[in-house]
mmCIF file of N, CA, C and O in Angstrom:
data_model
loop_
_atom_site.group_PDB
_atom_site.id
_atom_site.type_symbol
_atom_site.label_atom_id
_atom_site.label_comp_id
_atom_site.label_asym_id
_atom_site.label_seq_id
_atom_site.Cartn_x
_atom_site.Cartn_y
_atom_site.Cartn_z
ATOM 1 N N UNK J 2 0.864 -1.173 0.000
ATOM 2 C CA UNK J 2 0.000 0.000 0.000
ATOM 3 C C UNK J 2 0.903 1.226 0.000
ATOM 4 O O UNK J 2 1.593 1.538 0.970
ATOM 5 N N UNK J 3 0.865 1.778 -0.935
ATOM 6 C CA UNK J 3 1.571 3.542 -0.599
ATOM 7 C C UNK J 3 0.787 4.723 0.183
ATOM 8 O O UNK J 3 -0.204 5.231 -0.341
ATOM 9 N N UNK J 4 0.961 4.883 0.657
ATOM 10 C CA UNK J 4 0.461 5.565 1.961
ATOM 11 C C UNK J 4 0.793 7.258 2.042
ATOM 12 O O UNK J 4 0.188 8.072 2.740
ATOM 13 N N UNK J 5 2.156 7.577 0.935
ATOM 14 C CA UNK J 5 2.562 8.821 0.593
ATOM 15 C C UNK J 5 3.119 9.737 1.702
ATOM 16 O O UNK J 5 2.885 10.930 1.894
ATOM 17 N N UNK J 6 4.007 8.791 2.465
ATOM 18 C CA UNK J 6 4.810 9.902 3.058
ATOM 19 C C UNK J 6 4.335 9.328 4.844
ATOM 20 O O UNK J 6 4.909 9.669 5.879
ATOM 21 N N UNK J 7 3.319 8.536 4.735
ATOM 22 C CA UNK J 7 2.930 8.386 6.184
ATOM 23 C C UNK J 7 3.240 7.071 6.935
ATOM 24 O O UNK J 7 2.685 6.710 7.972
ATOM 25 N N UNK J 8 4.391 6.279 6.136
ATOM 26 C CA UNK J 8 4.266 4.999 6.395
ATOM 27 C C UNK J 8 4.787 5.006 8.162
ATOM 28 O O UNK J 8 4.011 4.313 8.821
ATOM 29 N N UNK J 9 5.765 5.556 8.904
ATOM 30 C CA UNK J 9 5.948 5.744 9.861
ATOM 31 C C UNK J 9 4.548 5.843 10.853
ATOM 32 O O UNK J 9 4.224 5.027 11.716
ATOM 33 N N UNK J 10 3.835 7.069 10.472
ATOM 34 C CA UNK J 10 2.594 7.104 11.334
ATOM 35 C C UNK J 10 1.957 5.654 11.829
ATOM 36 O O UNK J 10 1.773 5.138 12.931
ATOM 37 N N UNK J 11 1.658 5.168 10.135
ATOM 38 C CA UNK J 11 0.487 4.336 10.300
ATOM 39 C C UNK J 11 0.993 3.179 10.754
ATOM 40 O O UNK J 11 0.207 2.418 11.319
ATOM 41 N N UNK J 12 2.751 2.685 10.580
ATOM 42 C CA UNK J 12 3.446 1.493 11.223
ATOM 43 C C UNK J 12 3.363 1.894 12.753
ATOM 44 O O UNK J 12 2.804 1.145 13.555
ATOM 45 N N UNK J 13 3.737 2.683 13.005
ATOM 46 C CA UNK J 13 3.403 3.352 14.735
ATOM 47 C C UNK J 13 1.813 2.937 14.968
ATOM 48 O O UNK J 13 1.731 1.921 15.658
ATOM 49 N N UNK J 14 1.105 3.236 14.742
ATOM 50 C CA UNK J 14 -0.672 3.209 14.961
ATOM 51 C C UNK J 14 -0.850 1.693 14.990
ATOM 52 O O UNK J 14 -1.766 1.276 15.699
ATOM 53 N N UNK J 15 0.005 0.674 14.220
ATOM 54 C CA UNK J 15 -0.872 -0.670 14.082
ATOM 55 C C UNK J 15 -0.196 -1.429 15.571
ATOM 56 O O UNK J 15 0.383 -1.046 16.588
ATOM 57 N N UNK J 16 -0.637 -2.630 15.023
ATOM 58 C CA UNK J 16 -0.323 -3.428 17.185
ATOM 59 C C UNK J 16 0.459 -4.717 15.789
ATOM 60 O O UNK J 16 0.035 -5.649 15.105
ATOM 61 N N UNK J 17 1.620 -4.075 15.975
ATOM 62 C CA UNK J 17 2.184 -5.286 15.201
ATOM 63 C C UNK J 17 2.719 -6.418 15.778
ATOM 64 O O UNK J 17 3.274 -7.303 15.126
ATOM 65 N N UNK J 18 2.487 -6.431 17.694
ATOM 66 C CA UNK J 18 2.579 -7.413 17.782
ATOM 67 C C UNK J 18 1.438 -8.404 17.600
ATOM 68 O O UNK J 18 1.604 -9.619 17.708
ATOM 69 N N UNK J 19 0.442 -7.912 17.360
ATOM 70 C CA UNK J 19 -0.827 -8.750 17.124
ATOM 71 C C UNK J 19 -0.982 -9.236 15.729
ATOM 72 O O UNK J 19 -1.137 -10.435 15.496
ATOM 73 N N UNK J 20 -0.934 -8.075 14.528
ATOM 74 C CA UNK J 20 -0.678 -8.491 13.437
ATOM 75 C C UNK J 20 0.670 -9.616 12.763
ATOM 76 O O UNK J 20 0.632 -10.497 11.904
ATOM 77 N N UNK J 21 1.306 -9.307 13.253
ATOM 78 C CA UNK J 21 2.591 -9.951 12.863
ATOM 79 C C UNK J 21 2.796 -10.682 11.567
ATOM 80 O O UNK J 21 2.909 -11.894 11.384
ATOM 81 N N UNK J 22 2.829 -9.403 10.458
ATOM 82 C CA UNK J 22 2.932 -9.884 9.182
ATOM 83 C C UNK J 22 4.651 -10.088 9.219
ATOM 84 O O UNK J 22 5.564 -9.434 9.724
ATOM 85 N N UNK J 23 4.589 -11.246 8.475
ATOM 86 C CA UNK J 23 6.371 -11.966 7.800
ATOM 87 C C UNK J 23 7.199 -10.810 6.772
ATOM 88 O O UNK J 23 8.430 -10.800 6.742
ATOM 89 N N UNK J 24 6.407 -9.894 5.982
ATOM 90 C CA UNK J 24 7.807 -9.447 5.265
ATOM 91 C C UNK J 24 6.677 -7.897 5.313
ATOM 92 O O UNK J 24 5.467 -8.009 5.118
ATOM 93 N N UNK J 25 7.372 -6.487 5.610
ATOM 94 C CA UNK J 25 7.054 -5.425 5.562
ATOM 95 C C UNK J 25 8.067 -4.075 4.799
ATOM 96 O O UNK J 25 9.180 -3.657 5.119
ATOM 97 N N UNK J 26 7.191 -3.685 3.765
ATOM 98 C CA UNK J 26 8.069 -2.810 2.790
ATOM 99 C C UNK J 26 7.465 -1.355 3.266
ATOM 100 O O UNK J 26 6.281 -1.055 3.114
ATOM 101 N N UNK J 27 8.366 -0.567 3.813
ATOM 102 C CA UNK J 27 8.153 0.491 3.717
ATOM 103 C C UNK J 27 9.239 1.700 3.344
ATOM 104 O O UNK J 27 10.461 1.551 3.335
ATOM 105 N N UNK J 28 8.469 3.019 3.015
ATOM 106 C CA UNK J 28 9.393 4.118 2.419
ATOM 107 C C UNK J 28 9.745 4.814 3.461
ATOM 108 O O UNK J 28 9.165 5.094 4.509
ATOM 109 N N UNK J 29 11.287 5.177 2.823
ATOM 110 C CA UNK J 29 11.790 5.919 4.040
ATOM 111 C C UNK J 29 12.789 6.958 3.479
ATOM 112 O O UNK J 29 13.628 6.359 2.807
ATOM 113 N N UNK J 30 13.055 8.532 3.506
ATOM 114 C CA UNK J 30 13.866 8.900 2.754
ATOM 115 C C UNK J 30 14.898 9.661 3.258
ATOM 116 O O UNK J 30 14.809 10.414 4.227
ATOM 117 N N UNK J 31 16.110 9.407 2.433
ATOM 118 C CA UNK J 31 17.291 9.888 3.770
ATOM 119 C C UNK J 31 17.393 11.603 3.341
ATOM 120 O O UNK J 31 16.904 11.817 2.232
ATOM 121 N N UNK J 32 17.823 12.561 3.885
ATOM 122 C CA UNK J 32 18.576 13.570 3.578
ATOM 123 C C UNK J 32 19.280 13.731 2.159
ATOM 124 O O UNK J 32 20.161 12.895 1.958
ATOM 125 N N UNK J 33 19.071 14.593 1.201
ATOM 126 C CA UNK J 33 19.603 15.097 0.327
ATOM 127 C C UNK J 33 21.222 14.910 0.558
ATOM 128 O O UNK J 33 22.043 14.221 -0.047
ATOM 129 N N UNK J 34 21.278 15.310 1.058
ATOM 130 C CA UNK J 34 22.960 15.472 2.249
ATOM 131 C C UNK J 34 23.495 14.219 2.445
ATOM 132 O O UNK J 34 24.628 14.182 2.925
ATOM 133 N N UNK J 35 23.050 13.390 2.236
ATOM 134 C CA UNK J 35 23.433 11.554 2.865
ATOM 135 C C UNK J 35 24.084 11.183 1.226
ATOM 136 O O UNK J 35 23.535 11.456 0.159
ATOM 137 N N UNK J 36 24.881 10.765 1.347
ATOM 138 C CA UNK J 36 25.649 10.687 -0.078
ATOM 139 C C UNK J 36 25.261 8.548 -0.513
ATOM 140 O O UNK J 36 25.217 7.696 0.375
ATOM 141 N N UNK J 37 25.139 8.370 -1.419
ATOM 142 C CA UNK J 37 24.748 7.121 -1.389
ATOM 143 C C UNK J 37 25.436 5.930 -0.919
ATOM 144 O O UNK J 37 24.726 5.041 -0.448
ATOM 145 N N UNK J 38 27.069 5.702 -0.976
ATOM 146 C CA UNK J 38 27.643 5.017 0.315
ATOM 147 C C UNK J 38 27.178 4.808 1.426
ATOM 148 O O UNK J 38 27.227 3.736 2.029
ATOM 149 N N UNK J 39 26.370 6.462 2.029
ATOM 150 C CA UNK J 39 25.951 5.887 3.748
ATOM 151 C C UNK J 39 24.752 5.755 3.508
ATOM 152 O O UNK J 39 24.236 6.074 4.579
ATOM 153 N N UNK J 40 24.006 5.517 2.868
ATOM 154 C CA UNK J 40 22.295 5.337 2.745
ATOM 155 C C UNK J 40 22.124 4.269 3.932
ATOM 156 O O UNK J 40 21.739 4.498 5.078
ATOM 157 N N UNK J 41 22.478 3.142 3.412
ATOM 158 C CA UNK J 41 22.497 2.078 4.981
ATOM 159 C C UNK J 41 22.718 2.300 6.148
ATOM 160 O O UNK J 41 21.925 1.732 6.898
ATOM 161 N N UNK J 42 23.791 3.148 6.827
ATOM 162 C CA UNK J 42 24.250 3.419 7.594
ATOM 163 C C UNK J 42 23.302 4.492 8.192
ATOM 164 O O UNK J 42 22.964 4.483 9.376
ATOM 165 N N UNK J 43 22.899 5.411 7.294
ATOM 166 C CA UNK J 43 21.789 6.457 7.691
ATOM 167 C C UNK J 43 20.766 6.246 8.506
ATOM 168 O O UNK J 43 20.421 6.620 9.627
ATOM 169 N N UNK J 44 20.125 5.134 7.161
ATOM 170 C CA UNK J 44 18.941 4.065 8.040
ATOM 171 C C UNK J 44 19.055 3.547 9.416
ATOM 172 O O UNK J 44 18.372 3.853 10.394
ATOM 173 N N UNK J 45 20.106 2.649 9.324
ATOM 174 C CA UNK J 45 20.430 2.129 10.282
ATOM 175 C C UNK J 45 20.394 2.867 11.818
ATOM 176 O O UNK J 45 19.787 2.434 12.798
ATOM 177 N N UNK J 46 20.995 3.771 11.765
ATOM 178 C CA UNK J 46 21.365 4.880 12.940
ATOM 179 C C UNK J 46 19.896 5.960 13.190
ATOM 180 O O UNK J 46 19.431 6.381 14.249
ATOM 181 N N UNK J 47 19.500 6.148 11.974
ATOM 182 C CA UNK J 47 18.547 7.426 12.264
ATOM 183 C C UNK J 47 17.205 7.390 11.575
ATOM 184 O O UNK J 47 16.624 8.471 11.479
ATOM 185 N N UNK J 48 16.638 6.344 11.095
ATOM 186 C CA UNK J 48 15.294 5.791 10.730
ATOM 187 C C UNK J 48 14.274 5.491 11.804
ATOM 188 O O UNK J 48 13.999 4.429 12.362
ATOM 189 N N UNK J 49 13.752 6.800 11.954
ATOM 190 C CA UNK J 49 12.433 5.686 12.914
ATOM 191 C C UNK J 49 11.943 5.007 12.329
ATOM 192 O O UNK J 49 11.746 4.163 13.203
ATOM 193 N N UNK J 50 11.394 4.481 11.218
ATOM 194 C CA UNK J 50 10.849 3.069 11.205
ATOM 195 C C UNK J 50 11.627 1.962 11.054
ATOM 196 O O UNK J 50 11.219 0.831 11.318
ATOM 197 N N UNK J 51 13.215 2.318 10.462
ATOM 198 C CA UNK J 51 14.009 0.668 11.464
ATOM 199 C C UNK J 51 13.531 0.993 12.740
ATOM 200 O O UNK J 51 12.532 0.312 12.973
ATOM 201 N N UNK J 52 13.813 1.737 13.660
ATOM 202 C CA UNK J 52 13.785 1.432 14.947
ATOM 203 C C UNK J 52 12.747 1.166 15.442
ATOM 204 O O UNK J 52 12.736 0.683 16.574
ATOM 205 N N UNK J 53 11.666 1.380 14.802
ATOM 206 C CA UNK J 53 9.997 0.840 15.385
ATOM 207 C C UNK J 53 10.142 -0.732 15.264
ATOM 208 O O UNK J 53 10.115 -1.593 16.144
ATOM 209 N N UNK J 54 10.331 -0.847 13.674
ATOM 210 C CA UNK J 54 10.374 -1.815 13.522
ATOM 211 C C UNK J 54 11.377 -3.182 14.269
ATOM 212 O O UNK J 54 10.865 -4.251 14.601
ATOM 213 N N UNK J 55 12.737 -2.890 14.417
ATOM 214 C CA UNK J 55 13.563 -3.472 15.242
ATOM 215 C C UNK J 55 13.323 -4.113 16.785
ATOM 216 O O UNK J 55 13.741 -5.065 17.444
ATOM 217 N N UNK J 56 12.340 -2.929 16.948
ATOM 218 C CA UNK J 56 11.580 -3.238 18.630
ATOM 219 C C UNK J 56 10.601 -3.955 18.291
ATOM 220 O O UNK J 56 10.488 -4.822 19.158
ATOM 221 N N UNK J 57 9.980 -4.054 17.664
ATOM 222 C CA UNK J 57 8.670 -5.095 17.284
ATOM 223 C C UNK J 57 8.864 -6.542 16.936
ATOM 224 O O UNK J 57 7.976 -7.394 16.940
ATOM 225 N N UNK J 58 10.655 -6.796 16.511
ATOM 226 C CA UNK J 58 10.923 -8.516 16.551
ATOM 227 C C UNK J 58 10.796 -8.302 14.751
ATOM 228 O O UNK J 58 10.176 -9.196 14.176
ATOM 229 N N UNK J 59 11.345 -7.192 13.905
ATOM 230 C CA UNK J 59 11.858 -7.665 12.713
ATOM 231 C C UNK J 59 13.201 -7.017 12.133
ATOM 232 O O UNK J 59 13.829 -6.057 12.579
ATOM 233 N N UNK J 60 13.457 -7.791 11.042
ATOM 234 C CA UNK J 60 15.162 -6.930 10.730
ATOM 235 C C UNK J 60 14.819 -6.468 9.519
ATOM 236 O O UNK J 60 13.788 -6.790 8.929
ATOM 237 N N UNK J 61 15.882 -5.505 9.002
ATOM 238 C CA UNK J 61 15.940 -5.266 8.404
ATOM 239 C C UNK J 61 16.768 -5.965 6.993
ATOM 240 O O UNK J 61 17.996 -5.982 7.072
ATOM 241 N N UNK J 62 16.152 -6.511 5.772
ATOM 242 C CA UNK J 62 17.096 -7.188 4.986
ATOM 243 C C UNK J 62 17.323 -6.679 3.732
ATOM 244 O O UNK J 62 18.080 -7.218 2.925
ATOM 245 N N UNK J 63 16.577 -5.452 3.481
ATOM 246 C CA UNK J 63 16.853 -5.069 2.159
ATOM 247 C C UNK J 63 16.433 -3.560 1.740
ATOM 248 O O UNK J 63 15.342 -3.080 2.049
ATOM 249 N N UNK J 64 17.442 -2.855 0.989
ATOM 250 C CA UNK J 64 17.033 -1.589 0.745
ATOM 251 C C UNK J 64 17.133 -1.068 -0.587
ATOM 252 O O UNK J 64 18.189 -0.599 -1.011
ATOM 253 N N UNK J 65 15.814 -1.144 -1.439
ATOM 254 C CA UNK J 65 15.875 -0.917 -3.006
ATOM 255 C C UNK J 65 15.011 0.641 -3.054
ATOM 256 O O UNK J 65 13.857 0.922 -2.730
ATOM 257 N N UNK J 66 15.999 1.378 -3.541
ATOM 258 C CA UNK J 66 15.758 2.995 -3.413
ATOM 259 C C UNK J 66 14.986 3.609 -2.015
ATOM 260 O O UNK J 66 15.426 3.227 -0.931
ATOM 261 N N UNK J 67 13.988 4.434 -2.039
ATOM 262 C CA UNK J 67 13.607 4.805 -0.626
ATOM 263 C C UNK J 67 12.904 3.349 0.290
ATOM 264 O O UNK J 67 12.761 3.378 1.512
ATOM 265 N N UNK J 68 12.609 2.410 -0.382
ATOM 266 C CA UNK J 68 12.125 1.123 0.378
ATOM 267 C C UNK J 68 12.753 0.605 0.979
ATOM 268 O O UNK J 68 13.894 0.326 0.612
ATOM 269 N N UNK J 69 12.287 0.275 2.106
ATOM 270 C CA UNK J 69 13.199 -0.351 3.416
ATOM 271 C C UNK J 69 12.275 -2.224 3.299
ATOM 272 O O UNK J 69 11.059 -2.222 3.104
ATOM 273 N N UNK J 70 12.869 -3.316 3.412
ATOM 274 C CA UNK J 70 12.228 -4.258 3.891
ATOM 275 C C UNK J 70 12.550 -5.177 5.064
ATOM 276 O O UNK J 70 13.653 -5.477 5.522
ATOM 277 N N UNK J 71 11.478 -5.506 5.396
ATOM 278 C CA UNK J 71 11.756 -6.158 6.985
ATOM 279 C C UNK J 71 11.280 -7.403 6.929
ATOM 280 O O UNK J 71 10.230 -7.474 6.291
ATOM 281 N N UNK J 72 11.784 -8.691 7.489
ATOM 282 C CA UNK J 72 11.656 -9.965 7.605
ATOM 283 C C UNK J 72 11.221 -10.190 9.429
ATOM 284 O O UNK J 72 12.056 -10.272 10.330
ATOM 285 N N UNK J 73 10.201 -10.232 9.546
ATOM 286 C CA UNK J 73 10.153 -10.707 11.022
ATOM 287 C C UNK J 73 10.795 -12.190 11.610
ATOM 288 O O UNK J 73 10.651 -13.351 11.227
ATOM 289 N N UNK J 74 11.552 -11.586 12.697
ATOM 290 C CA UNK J 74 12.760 -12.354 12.960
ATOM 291 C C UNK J 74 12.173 -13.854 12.935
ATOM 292 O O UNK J 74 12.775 -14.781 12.393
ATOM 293 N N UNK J 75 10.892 -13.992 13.602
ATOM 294 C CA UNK J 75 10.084 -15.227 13.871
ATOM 295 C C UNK J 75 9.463 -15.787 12.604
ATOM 296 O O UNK J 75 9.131 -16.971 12.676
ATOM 297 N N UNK J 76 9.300 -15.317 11.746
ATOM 298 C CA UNK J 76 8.981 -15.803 10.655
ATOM 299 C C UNK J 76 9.512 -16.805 9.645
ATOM 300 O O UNK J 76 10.677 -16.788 9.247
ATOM 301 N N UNK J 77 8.522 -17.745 9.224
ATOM 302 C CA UNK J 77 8.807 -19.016 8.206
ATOM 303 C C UNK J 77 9.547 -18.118 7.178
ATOM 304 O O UNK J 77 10.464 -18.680 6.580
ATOM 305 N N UNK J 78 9.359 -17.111 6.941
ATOM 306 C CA UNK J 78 10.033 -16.839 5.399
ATOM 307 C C UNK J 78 11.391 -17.186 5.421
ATOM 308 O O UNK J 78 11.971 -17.897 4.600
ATOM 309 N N UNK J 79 11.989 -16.493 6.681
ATOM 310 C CA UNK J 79 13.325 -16.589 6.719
ATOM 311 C C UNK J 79 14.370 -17.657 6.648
ATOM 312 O O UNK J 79 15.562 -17.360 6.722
#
């Protein structure tokens, strides 16, 4: 679902420990200023939705342009 800018909000608002979907794509966009070498590193350190997400029991495994994706740690996919 593109959500346009609100994916943070609405990942904050849900009870993902109740939902607990296996793979979650969301947008996330770094600073103009973040040169593409540290894009990961950016995320990593200063993304609230890694860090929502990280506390909720998923990782992070993949980052294709502003999309972040997450594998819940407990999950068959993995």
């Amino acid at each position: 679902i593109d959500i346009e800018g609100l994916d943070f909000e609405i990942l904050r608002d849900l009870n993902l420990h109740e939902l607990r979907a296996d793979v979650i794509a969301a947008e996330d966009h770094v600073p103009h200023n973040i040169s593409e070498a540290n894009r990961l590193e950016w995320y990593i350190n200063n993304s609230k939705i890694v860090n929502l997400l990280k506390s909720t029991g998923y990782a992070l495994v993949s980052v294709v342009g502003p999309t972040l994706i997450f594998v819940r740690i407990k999950s068959k996919v993995n």
